[in-house]
JSON list of C-alpha atoms in Angstrom, two decimals:
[
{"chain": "B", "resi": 13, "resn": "UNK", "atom": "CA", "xyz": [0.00, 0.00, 0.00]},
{"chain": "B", "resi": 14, "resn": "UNK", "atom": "CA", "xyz": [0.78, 3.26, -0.72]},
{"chain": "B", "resi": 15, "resn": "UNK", "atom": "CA", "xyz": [1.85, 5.63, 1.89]},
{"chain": "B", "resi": 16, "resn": "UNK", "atom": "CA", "xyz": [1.25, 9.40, 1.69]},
{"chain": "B", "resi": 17, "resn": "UNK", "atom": "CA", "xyz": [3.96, 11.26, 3.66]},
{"chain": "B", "resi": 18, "resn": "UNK", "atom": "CA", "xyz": [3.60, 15.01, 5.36]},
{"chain": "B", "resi": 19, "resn": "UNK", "atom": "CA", "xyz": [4.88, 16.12, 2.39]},
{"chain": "B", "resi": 20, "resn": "UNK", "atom": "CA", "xyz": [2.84, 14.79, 0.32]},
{"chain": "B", "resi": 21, "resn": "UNK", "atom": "CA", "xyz": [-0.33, 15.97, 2.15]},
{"chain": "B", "resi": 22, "resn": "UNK", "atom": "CA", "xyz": [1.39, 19.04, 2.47]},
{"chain": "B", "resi": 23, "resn": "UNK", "atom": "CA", "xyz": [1.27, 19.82, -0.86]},
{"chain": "B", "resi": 24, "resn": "UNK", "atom": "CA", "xyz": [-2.14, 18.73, -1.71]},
{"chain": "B", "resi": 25, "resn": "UNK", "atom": "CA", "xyz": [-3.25, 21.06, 0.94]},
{"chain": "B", "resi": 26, "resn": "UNK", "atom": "CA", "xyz": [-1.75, 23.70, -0.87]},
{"chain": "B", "resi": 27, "resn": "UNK", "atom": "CA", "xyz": [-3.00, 22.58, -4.07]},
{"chain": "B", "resi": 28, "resn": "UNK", "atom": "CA", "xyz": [-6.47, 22.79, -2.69]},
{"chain": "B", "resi": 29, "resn": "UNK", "atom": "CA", "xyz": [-6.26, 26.17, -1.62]},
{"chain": "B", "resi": 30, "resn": "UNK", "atom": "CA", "xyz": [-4.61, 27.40, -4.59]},
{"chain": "B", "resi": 31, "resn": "UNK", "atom": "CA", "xyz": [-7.90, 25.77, -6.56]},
{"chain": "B", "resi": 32, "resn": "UNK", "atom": "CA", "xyz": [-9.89, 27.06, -3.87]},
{"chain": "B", "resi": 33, "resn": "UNK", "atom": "CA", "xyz": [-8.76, 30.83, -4.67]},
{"chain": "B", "resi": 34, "resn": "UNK", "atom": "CA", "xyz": [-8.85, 30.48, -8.01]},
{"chain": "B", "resi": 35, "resn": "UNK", "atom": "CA", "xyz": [-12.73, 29.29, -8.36]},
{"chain": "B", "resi": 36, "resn": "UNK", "atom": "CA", "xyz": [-13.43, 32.54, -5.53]},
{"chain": "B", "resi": 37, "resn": "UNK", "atom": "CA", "xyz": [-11.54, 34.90, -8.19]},
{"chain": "B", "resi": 38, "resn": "UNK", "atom": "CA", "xyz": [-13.81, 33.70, -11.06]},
{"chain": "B", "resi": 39, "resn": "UNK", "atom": "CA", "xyz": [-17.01, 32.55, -9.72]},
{"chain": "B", "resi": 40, "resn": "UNK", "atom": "CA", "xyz": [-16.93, 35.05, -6.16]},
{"chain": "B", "resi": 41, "resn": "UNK", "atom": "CA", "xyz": [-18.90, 37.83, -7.76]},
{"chain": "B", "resi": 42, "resn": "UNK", "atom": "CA", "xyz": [-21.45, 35.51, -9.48]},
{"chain": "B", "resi": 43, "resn": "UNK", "atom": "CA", "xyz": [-24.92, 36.57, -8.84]},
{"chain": "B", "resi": 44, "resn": "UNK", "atom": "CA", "xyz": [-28.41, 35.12, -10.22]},
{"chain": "B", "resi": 45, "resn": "UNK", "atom": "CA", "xyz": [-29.48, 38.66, -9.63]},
{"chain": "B", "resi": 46, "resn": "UNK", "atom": "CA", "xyz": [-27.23, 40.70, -11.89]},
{"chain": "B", "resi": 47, "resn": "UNK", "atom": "CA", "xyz": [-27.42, 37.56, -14.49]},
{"chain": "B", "resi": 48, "resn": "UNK", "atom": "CA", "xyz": [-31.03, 37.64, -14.84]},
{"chain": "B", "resi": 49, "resn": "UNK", "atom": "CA", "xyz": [-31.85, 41.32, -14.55]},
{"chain": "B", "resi": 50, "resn": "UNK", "atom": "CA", "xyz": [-33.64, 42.19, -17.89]},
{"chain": "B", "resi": 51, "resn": "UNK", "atom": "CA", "xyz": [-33.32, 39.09, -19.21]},
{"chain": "B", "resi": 52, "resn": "UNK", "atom": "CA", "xyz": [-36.87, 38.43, -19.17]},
{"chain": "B", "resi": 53, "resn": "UNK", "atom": "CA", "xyz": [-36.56, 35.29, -17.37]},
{"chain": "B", "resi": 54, "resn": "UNK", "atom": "CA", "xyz": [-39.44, 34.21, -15.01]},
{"chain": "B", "resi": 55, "resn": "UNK", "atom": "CA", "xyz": [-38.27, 33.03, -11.71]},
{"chain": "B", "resi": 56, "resn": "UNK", "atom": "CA", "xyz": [-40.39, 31.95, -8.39]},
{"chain": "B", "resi": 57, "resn": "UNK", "atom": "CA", "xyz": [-39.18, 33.07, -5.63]},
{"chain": "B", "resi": 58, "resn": "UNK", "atom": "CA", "xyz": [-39.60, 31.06, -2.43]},
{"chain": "B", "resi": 59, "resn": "UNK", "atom": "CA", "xyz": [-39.72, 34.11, 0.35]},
{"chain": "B", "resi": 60, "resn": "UNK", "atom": "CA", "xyz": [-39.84, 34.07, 4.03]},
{"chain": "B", "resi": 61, "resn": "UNK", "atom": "CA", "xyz": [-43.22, 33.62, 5.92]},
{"chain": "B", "resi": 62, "resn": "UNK", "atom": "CA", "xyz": [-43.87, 31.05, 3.10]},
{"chain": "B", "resi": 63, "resn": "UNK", "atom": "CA", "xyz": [-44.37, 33.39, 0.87]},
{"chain": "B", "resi": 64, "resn": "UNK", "atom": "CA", "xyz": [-44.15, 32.92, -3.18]},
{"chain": "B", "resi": 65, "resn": "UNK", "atom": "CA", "xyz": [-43.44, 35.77, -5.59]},
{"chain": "B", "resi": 66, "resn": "UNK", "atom": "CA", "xyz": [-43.62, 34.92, -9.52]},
{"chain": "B", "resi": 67, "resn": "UNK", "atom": "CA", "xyz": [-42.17, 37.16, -12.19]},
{"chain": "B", "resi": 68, "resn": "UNK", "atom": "CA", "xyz": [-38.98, 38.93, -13.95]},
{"chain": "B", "resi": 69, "resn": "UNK", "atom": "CA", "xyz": [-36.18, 40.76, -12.29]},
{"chain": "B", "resi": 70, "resn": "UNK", "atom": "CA", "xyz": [-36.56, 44.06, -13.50]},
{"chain": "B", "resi": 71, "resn": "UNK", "atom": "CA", "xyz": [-34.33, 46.02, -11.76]},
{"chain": "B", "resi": 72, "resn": "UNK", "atom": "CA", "xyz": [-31.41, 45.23, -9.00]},
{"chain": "B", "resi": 73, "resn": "UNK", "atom": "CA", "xyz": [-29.49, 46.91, -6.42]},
{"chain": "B", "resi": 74, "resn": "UNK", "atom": "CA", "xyz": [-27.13, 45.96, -3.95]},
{"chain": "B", "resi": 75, "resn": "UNK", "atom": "CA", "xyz": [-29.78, 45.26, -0.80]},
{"chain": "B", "resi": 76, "resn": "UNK", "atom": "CA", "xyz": [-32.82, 45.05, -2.87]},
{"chain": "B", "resi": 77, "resn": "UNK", "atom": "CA", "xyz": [-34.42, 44.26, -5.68]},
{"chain": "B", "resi": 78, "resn": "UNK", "atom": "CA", "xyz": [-37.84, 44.77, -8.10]},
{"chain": "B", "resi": 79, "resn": "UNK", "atom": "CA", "xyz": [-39.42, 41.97, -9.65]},
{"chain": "B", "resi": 80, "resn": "UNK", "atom": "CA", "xyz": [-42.38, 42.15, -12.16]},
{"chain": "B", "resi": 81, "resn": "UNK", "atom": "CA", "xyz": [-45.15, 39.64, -12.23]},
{"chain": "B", "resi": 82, "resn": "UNK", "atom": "CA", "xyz": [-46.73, 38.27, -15.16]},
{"chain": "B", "resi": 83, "resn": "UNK", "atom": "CA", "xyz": [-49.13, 41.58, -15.20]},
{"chain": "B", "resi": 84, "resn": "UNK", "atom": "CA", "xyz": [-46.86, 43.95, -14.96]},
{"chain": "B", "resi": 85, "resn": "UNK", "atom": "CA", "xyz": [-47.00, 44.97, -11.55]},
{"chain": "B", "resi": 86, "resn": "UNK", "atom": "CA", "xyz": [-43.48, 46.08, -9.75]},
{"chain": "B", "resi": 87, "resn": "UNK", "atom": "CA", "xyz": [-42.88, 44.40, -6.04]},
{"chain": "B", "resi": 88, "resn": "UNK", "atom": "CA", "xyz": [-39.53, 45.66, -4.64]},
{"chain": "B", "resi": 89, "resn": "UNK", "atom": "CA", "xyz": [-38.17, 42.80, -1.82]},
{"chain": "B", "resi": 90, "resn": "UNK", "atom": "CA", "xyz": [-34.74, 42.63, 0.39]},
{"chain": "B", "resi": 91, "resn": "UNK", "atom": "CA", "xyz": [-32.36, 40.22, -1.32]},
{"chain": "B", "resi": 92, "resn": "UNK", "atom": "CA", "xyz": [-32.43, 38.56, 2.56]},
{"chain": "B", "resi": 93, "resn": "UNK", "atom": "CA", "xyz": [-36.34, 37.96, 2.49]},
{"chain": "B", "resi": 94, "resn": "UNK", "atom": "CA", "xyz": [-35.42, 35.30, -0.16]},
{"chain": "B", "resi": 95, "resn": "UNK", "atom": "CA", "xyz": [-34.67, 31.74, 0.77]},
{"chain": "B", "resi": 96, "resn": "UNK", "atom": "CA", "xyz": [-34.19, 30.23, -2.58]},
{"chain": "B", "resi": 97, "resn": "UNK", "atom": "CA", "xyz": [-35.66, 30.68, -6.08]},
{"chain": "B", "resi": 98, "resn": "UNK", "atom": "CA", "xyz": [-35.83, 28.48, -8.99]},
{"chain": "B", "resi": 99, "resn": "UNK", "atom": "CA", "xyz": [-36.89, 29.29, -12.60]},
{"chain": "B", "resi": 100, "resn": "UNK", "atom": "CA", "xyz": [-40.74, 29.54, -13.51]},
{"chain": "B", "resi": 101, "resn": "UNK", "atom": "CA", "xyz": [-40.88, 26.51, -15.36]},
{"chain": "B", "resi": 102, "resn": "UNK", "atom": "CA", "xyz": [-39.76, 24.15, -13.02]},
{"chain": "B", "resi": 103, "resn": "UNK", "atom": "CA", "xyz": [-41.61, 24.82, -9.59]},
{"chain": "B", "resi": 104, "resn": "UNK", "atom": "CA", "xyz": [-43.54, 22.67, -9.31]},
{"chain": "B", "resi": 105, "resn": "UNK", "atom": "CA", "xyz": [-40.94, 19.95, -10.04]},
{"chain": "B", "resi": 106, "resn": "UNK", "atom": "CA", "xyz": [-38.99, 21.44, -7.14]},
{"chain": "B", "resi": 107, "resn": "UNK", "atom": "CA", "xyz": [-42.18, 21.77, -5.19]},
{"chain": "B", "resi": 108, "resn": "UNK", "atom": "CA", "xyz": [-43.08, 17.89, -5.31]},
{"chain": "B", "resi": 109, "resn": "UNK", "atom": "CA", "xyz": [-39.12, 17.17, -4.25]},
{"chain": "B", "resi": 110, "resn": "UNK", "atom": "CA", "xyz": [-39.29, 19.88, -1.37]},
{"chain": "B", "resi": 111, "resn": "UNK", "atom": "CA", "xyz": [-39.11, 18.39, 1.91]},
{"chain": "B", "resi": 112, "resn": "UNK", "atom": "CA", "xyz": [-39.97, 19.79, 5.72]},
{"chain": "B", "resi": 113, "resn": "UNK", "atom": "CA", "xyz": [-38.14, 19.94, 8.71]},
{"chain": "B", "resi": 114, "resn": "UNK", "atom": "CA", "xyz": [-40.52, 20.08, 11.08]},
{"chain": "B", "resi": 115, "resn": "UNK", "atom": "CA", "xyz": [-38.42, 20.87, 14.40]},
{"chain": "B", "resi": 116, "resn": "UNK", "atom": "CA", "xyz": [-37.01, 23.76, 12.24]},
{"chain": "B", "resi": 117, "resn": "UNK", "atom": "CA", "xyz": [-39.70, 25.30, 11.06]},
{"chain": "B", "resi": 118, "resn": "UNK", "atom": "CA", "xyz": [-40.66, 25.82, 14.91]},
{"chain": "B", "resi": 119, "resn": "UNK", "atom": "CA", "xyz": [-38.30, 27.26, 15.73]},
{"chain": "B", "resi": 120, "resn": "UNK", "atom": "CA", "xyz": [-38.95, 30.44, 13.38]},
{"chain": "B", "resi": 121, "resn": "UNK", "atom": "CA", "xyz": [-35.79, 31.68, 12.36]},
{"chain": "B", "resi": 122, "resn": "UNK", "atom": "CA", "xyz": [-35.16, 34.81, 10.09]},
{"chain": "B", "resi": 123, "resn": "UNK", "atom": "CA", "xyz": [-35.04, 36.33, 7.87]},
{"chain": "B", "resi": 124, "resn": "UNK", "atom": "CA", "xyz": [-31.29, 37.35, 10.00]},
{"chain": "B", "resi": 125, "resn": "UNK", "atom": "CA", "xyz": [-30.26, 40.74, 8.20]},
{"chain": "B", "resi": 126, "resn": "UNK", "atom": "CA", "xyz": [-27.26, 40.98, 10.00]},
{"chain": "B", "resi": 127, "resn": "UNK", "atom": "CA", "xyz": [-24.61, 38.23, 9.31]},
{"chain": "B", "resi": 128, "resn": "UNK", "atom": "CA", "xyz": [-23.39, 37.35, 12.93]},
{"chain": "B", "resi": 129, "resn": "UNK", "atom": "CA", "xyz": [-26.94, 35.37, 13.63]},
{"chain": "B", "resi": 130, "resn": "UNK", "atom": "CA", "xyz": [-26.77, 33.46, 10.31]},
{"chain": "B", "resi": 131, "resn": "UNK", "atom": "CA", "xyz": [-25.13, 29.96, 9.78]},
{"chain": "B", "resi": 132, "resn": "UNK", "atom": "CA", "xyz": [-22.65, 30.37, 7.67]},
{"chain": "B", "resi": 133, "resn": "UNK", "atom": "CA", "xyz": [-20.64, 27.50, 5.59]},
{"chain": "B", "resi": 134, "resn": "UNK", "atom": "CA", "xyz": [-17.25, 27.74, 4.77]},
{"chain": "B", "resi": 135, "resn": "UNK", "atom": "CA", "xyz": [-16.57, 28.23, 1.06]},
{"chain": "B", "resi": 136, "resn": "UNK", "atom": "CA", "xyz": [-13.75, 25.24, 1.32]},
{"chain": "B", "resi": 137, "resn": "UNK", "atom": "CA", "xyz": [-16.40, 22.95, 2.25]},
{"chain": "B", "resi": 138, "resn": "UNK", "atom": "CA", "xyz": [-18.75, 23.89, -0.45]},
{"chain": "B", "resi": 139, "resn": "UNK", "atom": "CA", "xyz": [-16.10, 23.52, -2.91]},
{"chain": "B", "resi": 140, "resn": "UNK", "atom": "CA", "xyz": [-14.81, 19.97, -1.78]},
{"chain": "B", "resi": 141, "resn": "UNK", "atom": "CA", "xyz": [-18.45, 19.11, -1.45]},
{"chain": "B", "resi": 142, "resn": "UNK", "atom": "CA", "xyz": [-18.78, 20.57, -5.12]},
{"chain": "B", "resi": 143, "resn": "UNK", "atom": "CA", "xyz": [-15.84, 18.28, -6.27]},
{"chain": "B", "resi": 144, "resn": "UNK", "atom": "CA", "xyz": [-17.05, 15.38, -5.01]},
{"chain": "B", "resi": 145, "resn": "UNK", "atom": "CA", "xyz": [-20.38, 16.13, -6.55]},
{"chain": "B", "resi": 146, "resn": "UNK", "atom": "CA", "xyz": [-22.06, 14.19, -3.37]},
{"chain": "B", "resi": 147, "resn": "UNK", "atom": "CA", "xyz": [-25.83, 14.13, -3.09]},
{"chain": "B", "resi": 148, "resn": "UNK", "atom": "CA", "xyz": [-26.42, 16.62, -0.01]},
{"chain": "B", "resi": 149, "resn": "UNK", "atom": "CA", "xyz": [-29.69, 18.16, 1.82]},
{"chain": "B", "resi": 150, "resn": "UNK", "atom": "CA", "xyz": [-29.67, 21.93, 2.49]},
{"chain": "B", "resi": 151, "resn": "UNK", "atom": "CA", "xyz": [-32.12, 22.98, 5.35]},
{"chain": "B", "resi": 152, "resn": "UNK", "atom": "CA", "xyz": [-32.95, 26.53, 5.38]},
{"chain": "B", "resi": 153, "resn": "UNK", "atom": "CA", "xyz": [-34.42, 28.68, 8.18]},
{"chain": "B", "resi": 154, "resn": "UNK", "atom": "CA", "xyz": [-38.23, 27.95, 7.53]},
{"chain": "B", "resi": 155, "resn": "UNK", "atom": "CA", "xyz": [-37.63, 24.03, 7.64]},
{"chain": "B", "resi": 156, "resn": "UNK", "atom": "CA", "xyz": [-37.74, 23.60, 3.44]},
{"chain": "B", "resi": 157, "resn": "UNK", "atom": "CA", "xyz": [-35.31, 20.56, 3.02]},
{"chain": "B", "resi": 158, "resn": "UNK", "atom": "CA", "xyz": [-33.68, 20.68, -0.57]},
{"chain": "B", "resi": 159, "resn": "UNK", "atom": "CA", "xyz": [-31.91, 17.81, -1.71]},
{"chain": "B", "resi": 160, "resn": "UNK", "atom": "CA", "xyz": [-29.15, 17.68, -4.22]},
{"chain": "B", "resi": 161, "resn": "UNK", "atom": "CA", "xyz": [-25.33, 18.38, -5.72]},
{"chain": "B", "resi": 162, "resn": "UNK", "atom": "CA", "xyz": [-23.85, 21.85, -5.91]},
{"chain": "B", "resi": 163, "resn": "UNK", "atom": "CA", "xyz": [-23.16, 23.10, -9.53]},
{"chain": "B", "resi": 164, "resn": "UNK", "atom": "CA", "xyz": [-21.33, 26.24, -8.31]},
{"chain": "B", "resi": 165, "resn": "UNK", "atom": "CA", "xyz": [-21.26, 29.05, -5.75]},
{"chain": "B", "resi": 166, "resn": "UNK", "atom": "CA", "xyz": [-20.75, 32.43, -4.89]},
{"chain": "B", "resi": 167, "resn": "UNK", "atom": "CA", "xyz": [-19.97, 34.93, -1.82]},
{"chain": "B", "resi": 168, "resn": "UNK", "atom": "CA", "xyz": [-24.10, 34.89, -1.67]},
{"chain": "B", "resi": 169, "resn": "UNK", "atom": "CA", "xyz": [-25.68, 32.13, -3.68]},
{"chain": "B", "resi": 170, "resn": "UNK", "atom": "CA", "xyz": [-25.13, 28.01, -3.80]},
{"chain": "B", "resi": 171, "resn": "UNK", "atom": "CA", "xyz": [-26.32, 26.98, -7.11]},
{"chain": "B", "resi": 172, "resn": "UNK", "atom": "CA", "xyz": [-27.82, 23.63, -6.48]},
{"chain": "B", "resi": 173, "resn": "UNK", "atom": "CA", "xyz": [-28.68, 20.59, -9.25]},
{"chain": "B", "resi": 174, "resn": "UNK", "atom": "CA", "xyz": [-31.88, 18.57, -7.74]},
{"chain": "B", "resi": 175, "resn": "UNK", "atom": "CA", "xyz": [-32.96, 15.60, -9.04]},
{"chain": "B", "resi": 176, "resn": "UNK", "atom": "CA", "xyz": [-33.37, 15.57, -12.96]},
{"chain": "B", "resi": 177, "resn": "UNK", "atom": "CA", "xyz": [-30.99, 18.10, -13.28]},
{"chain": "B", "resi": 178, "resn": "UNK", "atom": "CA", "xyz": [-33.49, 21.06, -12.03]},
{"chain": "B", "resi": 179, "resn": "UNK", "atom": "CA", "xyz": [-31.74, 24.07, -11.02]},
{"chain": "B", "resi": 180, "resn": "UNK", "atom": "CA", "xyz": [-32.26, 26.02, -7.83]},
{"chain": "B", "resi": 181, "resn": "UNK", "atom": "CA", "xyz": [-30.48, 28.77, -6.78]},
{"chain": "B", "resi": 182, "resn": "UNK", "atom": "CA", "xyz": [-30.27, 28.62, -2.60]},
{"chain": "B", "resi": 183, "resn": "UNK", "atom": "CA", "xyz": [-29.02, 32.25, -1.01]},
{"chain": "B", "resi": 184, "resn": "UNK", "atom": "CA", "xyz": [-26.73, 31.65, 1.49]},
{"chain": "B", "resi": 185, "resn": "UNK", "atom": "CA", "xyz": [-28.19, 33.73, 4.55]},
{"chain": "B", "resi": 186, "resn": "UNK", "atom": "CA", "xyz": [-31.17, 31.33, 4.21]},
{"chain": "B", "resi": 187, "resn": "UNK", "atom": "CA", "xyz": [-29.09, 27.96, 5.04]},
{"chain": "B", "resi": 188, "resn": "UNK", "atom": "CA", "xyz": [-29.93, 26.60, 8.41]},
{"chain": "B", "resi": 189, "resn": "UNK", "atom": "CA", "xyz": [-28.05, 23.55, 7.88]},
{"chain": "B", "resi": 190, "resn": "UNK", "atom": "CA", "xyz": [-26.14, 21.12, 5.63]},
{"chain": "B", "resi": 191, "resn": "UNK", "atom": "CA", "xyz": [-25.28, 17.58, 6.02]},
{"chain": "B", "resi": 192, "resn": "UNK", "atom": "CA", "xyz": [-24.35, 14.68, 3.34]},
{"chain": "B", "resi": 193, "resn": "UNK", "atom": "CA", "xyz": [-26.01, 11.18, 2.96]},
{"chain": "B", "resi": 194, "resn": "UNK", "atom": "CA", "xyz": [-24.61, 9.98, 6.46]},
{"chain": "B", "resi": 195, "resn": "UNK", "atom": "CA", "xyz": [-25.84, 12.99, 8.47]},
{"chain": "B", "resi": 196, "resn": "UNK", "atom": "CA", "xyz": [-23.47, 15.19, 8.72]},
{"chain": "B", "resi": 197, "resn": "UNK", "atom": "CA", "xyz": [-23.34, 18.25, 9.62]},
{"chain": "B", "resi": 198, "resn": "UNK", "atom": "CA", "xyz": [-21.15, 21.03, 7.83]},
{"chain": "B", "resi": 199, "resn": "UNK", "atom": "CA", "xyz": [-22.43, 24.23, 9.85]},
{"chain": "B", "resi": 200, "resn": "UNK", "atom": "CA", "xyz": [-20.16, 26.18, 11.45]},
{"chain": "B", "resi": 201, "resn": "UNK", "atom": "CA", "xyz": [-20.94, 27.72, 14.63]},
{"chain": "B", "resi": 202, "resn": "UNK", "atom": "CA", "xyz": [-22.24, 31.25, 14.21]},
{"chain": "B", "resi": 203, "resn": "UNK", "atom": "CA", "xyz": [-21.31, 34.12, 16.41]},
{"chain": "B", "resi": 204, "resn": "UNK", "atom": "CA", "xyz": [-24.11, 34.99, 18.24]},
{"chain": "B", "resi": 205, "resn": "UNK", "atom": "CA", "xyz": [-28.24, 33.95, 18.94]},
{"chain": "B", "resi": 206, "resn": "UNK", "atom": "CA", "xyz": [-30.39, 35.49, 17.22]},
{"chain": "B", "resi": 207, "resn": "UNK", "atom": "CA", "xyz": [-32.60, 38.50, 18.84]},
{"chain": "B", "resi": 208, "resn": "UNK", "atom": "CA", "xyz": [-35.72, 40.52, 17.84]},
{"chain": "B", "resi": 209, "resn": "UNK", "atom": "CA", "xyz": [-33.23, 43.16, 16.46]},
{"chain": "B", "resi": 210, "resn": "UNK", "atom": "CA", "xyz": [-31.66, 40.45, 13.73]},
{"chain": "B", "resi": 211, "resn": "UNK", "atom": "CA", "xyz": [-34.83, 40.84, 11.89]},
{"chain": "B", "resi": 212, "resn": "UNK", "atom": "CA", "xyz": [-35.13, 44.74, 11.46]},
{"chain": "B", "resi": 213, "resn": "UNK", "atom": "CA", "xyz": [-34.36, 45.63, 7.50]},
{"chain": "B", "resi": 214, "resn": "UNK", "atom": "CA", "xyz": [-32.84, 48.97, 8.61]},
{"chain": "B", "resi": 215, "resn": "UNK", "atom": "CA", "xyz": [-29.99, 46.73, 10.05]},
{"chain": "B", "resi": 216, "resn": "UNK", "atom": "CA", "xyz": [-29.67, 45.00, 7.74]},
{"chain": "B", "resi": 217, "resn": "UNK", "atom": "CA", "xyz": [-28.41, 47.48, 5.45]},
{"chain": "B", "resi": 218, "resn": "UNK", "atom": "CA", "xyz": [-26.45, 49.67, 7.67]},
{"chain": "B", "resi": 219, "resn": "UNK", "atom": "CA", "xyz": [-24.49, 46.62, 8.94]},
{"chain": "B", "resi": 220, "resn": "UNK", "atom": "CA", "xyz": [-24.55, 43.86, 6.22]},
{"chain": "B", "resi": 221, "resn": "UNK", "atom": "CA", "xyz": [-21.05, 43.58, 5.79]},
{"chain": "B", "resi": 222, "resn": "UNK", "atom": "CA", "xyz": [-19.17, 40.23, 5.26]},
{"chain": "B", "resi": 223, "resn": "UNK", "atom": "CA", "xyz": [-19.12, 38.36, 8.14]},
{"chain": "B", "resi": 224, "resn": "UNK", "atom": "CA", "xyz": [-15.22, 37.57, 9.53]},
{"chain": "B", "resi": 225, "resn": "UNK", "atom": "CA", "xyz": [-13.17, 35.11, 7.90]},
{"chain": "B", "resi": 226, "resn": "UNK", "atom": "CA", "xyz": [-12.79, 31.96, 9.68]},
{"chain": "B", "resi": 227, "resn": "UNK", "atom": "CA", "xyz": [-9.64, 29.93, 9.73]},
{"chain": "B", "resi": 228, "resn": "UNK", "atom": "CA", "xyz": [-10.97, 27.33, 7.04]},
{"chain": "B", "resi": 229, "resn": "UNK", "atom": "CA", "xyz": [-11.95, 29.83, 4.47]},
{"chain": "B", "resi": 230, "resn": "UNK", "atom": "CA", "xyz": [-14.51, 32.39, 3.72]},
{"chain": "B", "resi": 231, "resn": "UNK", "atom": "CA", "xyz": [-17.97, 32.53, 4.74]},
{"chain": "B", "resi": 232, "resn": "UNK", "atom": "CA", "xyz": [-19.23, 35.94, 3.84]},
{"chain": "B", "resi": 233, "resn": "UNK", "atom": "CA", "xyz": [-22.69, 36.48, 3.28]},
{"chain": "B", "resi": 234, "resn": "UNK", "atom": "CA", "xyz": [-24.71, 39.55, 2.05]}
]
């Protein structure tokens, strides 16, 4: 057998973070956002308190956002009220694979505007998890349970492939958990718990700047 010596490990750690960097210089900025802006695309976005909102991006700012629904009518929303969103086309696909976490959703978390009460990932873990293209279930604060592989991600967004291939696009400050096949869990610890303040918009932008690095690689979430 084989033996891999410190050296060897050594340098595939490096390796890894070198890959690591790179994929953050190329795919950091990446937002669903500025991509579909104009496009004309129809998207569904799955909101907090449950909440649905059909329609186009129409026009997109750092914090916020204004989406047009099929007639015509303009509905600004905080980029932190969204959980996840998924084209038009394929909701209800998604819908029928959604599952519920039913001790979550109890426990009524978010929307968390300010990133010390979220719980952030690290981005080396999403992009070994990535690599490895292993079958994964994201929780997110309201208790939706999606399963499937990450495609890519982003200082904000996880793009996720479900089963058949149907895309979602999962924003990062709306991840409650994430664990693999075996259970897992590949949360970090977040700073603080969460008060009634963590909720107020007005906080959220005056103070929703990336949260700290952590020693195993960013985490920063809008």
């Amino acid at each position: 057998m084989k033996r891999t010596g410190p050296n060897s490990q050594g340098r595939q750690g490096r390796a890894f973070c070198d890959a690591l960097e790179m994929y953050r210089k190329e795919h950091g900025g990446d937002s669903f956002f500025v991509q579909e802006c104009g496009s004309g695309a129809a998207w569904c976005f799955f909101l907090h308190d449950n909440k649905k909102l059909t329609g186009t991006i129409v026009r997109n700012e750092k914090f916020e956002c204004d989406v047009a629904d099929p007639q015509g009518s303009e509905q600004r929303i905080h980029k932190v009220r969204v959980k996840f969103a998924c084209p038009a086309a394929v909701v209800e696909a998604v819908e029928r694979q959604l599952k519920l976490d039913e001790a979550v959703a109890a426990r009524k978390e978010g929307p968390h505007f300010l990133p010390k009460y979220r719980h952030p990932i690290e981005d080396g873990v999403l992009f070994d998890l990535m690599n490895r293209r292993e079958v994964l279930f994201f929780t997110m604060l309201e208790g939706e349970v999606l399963r499937g592989i990450i495609r890519g991600f982003s200082k904000y967004e996880i793009r996720l492939g479900m089963k058949g291939e149907v895309p979602v696009v999962i924003l990062r400050h709306g991840v409650y958990d994430l664990r693999d096949k075996r259970g897992r869990s590949y949360r970090q610890k977040r700073q603080v718990q969460p008060t009634t303040g963590a909720k107020t918009e007005a906080a959220g932008k005056a103070g929703a700047s990336p949260a700290a690095k952590s020693p195993g690689g960013r985490s920063d979430q809008k």
